[in-house]
Amino acid sequence: MTTYSYVYALGSVEPRFPRLAVEKELAQATGRADTAGLTERRALHRVLSQRQNRYLARQLCYVLTIEGLETYILQPRDPADFDLLVEAIRPPDSPEDAKIDLAIGVRGPVAPPEMCNGLMVPIVMFDQIYSFTKGLLLREIQNHRPQEIEEGPFAQTVSELFNRGILQMADNAGATDEHRALNYLAVRYPAIYVRAAERHGQNASLTAVDVRPSRLSGVRRIVDVIFSYTHRQTDVTEKYFVRVDVTEEFPFLVTKMSPYYDR
């Protein structure tokens, strides 16, 4: 039976020129386009979005950087999905808003040096790229905000949990079961933010995020994602957990947020 190494990674898609000839050809195409007043990245996006320049979109190398590190080279499993890569390099409307790209796919071999101008990182054959901004994520999660929690503190909780609890975890390249589960929850399960805001309101801090194999694991790979909250005055810790199935390319929720008791 073939075992695939799946990737569910949060980062930023960056274009690279694999060869000098491609860079020169793109420069000529840009010179023929109407790009007055556009930044370099917006001009690049406009040129690659034009149908007559589709051949250039296929020639570029697309790198997913995570925490500033070049982590994967992205290749679409379906050639029609080059459009997703082109859209991923479009900058956000507001320069203050950070853009995030979610890449879902299968990790392959390390790229040969000639593929991306000497860059040798694993290739990910992706099935989906979902691009969003932190502002958009916050607005979507705000729709789940309980009325008793004020908008300002709730927004601060969302930002802190997303940044500190998920994105800045050591070596989160979205390739292990643990990191795939965390990244899935970060963008698909608003309840983790609601619970964090509730605990903050009760003077408790998020002190740990742990991922462990679930007792339900058997034929399928299921993990428990455990969030620990410690009261700032009493030091009493309460834990809540979510079960996520990470057997296949697309993780999904098995058990909703519930109290967790150490056994």
Coordinates of C-alpha atoms in Angstrom, one line a residue:
M1 CA 0.0 0.0 0.0
T2 CA 1.4 3.4 -0.9
T3 CA 1.8 5.9 2.0
Y4 CA 1.7 9.5 1.1
S5 CA 3.3 12.3 3.0
Y6 CA 0.6 15.0 3.2
V7 CA 1.2 18.7 3.7
Y8 CA -1.2 21.2 5.2
A9 CA 1.0 24.3 5.5
L10 CA 0.5 28.0 6.3
G11 CA 3.0 30.4 4.7
S12 CA 3.5 32.8 1.9
V13 CA 3.8 32.0 -1.8
E14 CA 6.7 33.8 -3.4
P15 CA 7.6 33.8 -7.1
R16 CA 11.2 33.0 -8.3
F17 CA 12.9 33.1 -11.6
P18 CA 14.3 29.6 -12.4
R19 CA 16.4 30.9 -15.3
L20 CA 17.7 34.3 -16.5
A21 CA 15.9 33.9 -19.8
V22 CA 12.5 33.6 -18.0
E23 CA 13.3 36.8 -16.1
K24 CA 14.1 38.7 -19.3
E25 CA 11.0 37.4 -21.1
L26 CA 8.8 38.5 -18.2
A27 CA 10.5 42.0 -18.3
Q28 CA 9.6 42.3 -22.0
A29 CA 6.0 41.3 -21.3
T30 CA 5.8 43.8 -18.5
G31 CA 7.0 46.5 -20.8
R32 CA 4.1 45.9 -23.2
A33 CA 1.5 45.9 -20.4
D34 CA -0.2 48.8 -18.7
T35 CA 1.4 48.8 -15.3
A36 CA 1.7 52.6 -14.6
G37 CA 1.3 53.3 -10.9
L38 CA 1.6 49.7 -9.8
T39 CA 4.1 48.3 -7.3
E40 CA 6.4 45.5 -8.6
R41 CA 4.3 42.8 -7.1
R42 CA 1.0 44.2 -8.4
A43 CA 2.6 44.6 -11.9
L44 CA 3.8 41.0 -11.8
H45 CA 0.3 39.8 -10.9
R46 CA -1.3 41.9 -13.6
V47 CA 1.0 40.6 -16.3
L48 CA 0.7 36.9 -15.3
S49 CA -3.1 37.2 -15.0
Q50 CA -3.3 38.1 -18.7
R51 CA -4.2 35.1 -20.9
Q52 CA -1.5 35.8 -23.5
N53 CA 1.1 35.5 -20.7
R54 CA -0.1 32.2 -19.3
Y55 CA 3.0 30.6 -20.7
L56 CA 5.1 32.8 -18.3
A57 CA 3.0 31.7 -15.3
R58 CA 3.9 28.1 -16.1
Q59 CA 7.6 29.0 -16.3
L60 CA 8.0 30.7 -12.9
C61 CA 9.0 28.8 -9.8
Y62 CA 6.6 29.2 -6.8
V63 CA 8.1 28.9 -3.3
L64 CA 6.2 28.6 -0.1
T65 CA 8.1 30.3 2.7
I66 CA 7.3 29.6 6.3
E67 CA 8.5 32.0 9.0
G68 CA 10.8 33.5 6.4
L69 CA 12.4 30.1 5.4
E70 CA 12.0 28.7 1.8
T71 CA 10.3 25.5 2.7
Y72 CA 8.6 24.0 -0.4
I73 CA 8.4 24.4 -4.2
L74 CA 4.7 24.3 -5.2
Q75 CA 3.5 22.5 -8.3
P76 CA -0.1 22.0 -9.2
R77 CA -1.4 18.5 -9.8
D78 CA -3.9 19.9 -12.3
P79 CA -2.2 22.4 -14.8
A80 CA -5.4 24.5 -14.6
D81 CA -4.5 25.4 -11.0
F82 CA -1.6 27.7 -12.1
D83 CA -4.4 30.3 -11.7
L84 CA -4.3 29.6 -7.9
L85 CA -0.6 30.3 -7.8
V86 CA -1.0 33.6 -9.7
E87 CA -3.7 34.7 -7.3
A88 CA -1.5 33.7 -4.4
I89 CA 1.2 36.2 -5.3
R90 CA -1.3 39.1 -5.4
P91 CA -0.5 41.5 -2.5
P92 CA -3.3 42.4 0.0
D93 CA -5.4 45.5 -0.6
S94 CA -4.1 47.0 2.6
P95 CA -0.3 47.1 3.1
E96 CA -0.9 46.8 6.9
D97 CA -2.7 43.5 6.4
A98 CA -0.6 40.3 6.3
K99 CA -1.4 37.8 3.6
I100 CA -1.3 34.1 4.4
D101 CA -1.4 31.1 2.0
L102 CA -2.6 27.7 2.9
A103 CA -1.2 24.9 0.7
I104 CA -2.7 21.4 0.8
G105 CA -1.1 18.6 -1.1
V106 CA 1.4 15.7 -1.2
R107 CA 5.1 16.1 -0.5
G108 CA 7.4 14.7 -3.1
P109 CA 11.2 14.5 -3.6
V110 CA 13.7 17.3 -3.1
A111 CA 13.8 19.5 -6.2
P112 CA 16.8 19.2 -8.5
P113 CA 19.1 22.3 -8.6
E114 CA 18.0 23.3 -12.2
M115 CA 14.3 23.5 -11.2
C116 CA 14.4 26.7 -9.2
N117 CA 17.8 28.4 -9.7
G118 CA 19.6 26.1 -7.3
L119 CA 17.0 26.0 -4.6
M120 CA 16.8 22.4 -3.2
V121 CA 13.7 21.9 -1.0
P122 CA 10.9 19.4 -1.2
I123 CA 8.3 19.7 -4.0
V124 CA 4.7 19.8 -3.0
M125 CA 2.1 18.7 -5.6
F126 CA -0.8 20.7 -4.3
D127 CA -4.6 20.2 -4.8
Q128 CA -5.6 23.4 -3.1
I129 CA -4.2 26.8 -2.3
Y130 CA -6.4 29.1 -0.2
S131 CA -5.1 32.7 0.1
F132 CA -6.5 35.0 2.8
T133 CA -5.4 37.9 5.0
K134 CA -5.3 38.0 8.8
G135 CA -8.0 40.7 8.6
L136 CA -10.3 38.4 6.6
L137 CA -9.7 35.6 9.0
L138 CA -10.5 37.8 12.0
R139 CA -13.7 39.0 10.3
E140 CA -14.9 35.5 9.7
I141 CA -14.1 34.4 13.3
Q142 CA -15.8 37.5 14.7
N143 CA -19.1 36.0 13.3
H144 CA -18.7 33.4 16.0
R145 CA -18.0 35.8 18.9
P146 CA -20.3 35.4 21.8
Q147 CA -22.2 38.6 22.7
E148 CA -20.8 38.7 26.2
I149 CA -17.2 39.0 24.9
E150 CA -16.3 42.5 23.6
E151 CA -15.0 42.9 20.1
G152 CA -11.6 44.4 21.0
P153 CA -10.4 41.7 23.5
F154 CA -11.8 39.0 21.2
A155 CA -9.7 40.3 18.2
Q156 CA -6.6 40.4 20.4
T157 CA -7.2 36.8 21.5
V158 CA -7.6 35.6 17.9
S159 CA -4.4 37.4 16.8
E160 CA -2.3 36.1 19.7
L161 CA -3.5 32.5 19.4
F162 CA -3.1 32.4 15.6
N163 CA 0.4 34.0 15.8
R164 CA 1.9 32.5 19.0
G165 CA 0.0 29.3 19.3
I166 CA 0.0 28.2 15.6
L167 CA 2.3 30.0 13.2
Q168 CA 5.3 30.4 15.5
M169 CA 5.4 26.9 16.8
A170 CA 8.9 25.5 16.2
D171 CA 9.4 23.8 12.8
N172 CA 5.7 23.9 11.9
A173 CA 6.1 23.1 8.2
G174 CA 2.6 21.5 8.0
A175 CA 4.0 18.0 7.3
T176 CA 3.6 16.1 10.5
D177 CA 0.2 14.9 11.8
E178 CA 0.5 17.3 14.7
H179 CA 1.2 20.4 12.7
R180 CA -1.4 19.5 10.0
A181 CA -4.0 19.2 12.8
L182 CA -3.1 22.5 14.3
N183 CA -3.1 24.3 11.0
Y184 CA -6.4 22.8 10.1
L185 CA -7.9 24.0 13.4
A186 CA -6.4 27.5 13.0
V187 CA -8.3 28.2 9.7
R188 CA -11.3 25.9 10.0
Y189 CA -12.5 25.7 13.6
P190 CA -13.4 29.1 15.2
A191 CA -14.3 27.4 18.5
I192 CA -10.6 27.3 19.6
Y193 CA -10.6 31.2 19.5
V194 CA -13.9 31.4 21.3
R195 CA -12.7 29.2 24.1
A196 CA -9.4 31.1 24.4
A197 CA -11.3 34.4 24.7
E198 CA -13.6 33.0 27.4
R199 CA -10.7 31.8 29.4
H200 CA -8.9 35.1 29.1
G201 CA -12.1 36.8 30.4
Q202 CA -11.8 34.5 33.4
N203 CA -8.2 35.6 34.0
A204 CA -6.5 32.5 32.6
S205 CA -3.6 32.3 30.2
L206 CA -3.0 29.8 27.4
T207 CA 0.1 27.9 28.7
A208 CA 0.4 25.0 26.4
V209 CA -0.8 23.4 23.2
D210 CA -0.1 19.7 22.9
V211 CA -0.9 17.2 20.3
R212 CA -1.1 13.5 21.1
P213 CA -2.2 10.3 19.4
S214 CA -5.8 9.6 20.3
R215 CA -7.1 6.5 22.0
L216 CA -9.4 6.2 19.1
S217 CA -6.5 5.7 16.6
G218 CA -6.6 2.4 14.9
V219 CA -7.1 2.0 11.2
R220 CA -7.3 5.8 11.0
R221 CA -4.9 8.3 12.4
I222 CA -6.6 10.5 15.0
V223 CA -4.9 13.0 17.2
D224 CA -6.0 14.9 20.3
V225 CA -5.1 18.6 20.3
I226 CA -5.0 19.8 23.9
F227 CA -5.2 23.4 25.0
S228 CA -4.1 24.2 28.6
Y229 CA -5.3 27.3 30.4
T230 CA -3.8 28.3 33.8
H231 CA -5.4 30.8 36.1
R232 CA -3.1 33.8 36.7
Q233 CA -3.8 34.0 40.4
T234 CA -4.5 30.4 41.6
D235 CA -2.2 28.5 39.1
V236 CA -5.0 26.0 38.6
T237 CA -4.9 24.5 35.0
E238 CA -7.9 23.5 33.0
K239 CA -7.5 21.6 29.7
Y240 CA -9.8 21.4 26.7
F241 CA -9.3 19.2 23.6
V242 CA -10.4 18.6 20.0
R243 CA -10.0 15.4 18.1
V244 CA -8.9 15.6 14.5
D245 CA -8.6 12.9 11.9
V246 CA -5.4 13.3 9.9
T247 CA -5.4 10.0 8.0
E248 CA -5.9 11.5 4.6
E249 CA -4.9 14.7 2.7
F250 CA -7.8 16.8 4.2
P251 CA -8.0 16.7 8.0
F252 CA -11.4 16.8 9.6
L253 CA -13.0 17.2 13.0
V254 CA -13.9 14.1 14.9
T255 CA -14.9 15.6 18.4
K256 CA -15.7 19.2 19.1
M257 CA -14.1 21.2 21.9
S258 CA -14.6 19.4 25.2
P259 CA -13.0 19.3 28.7
Y260 CA -9.9 17.1 28.9
Y261 CA -8.9 15.0 31.9
D262 CA -5.5 13.4 32.3
R263 CA -5.7 9.7 32.7

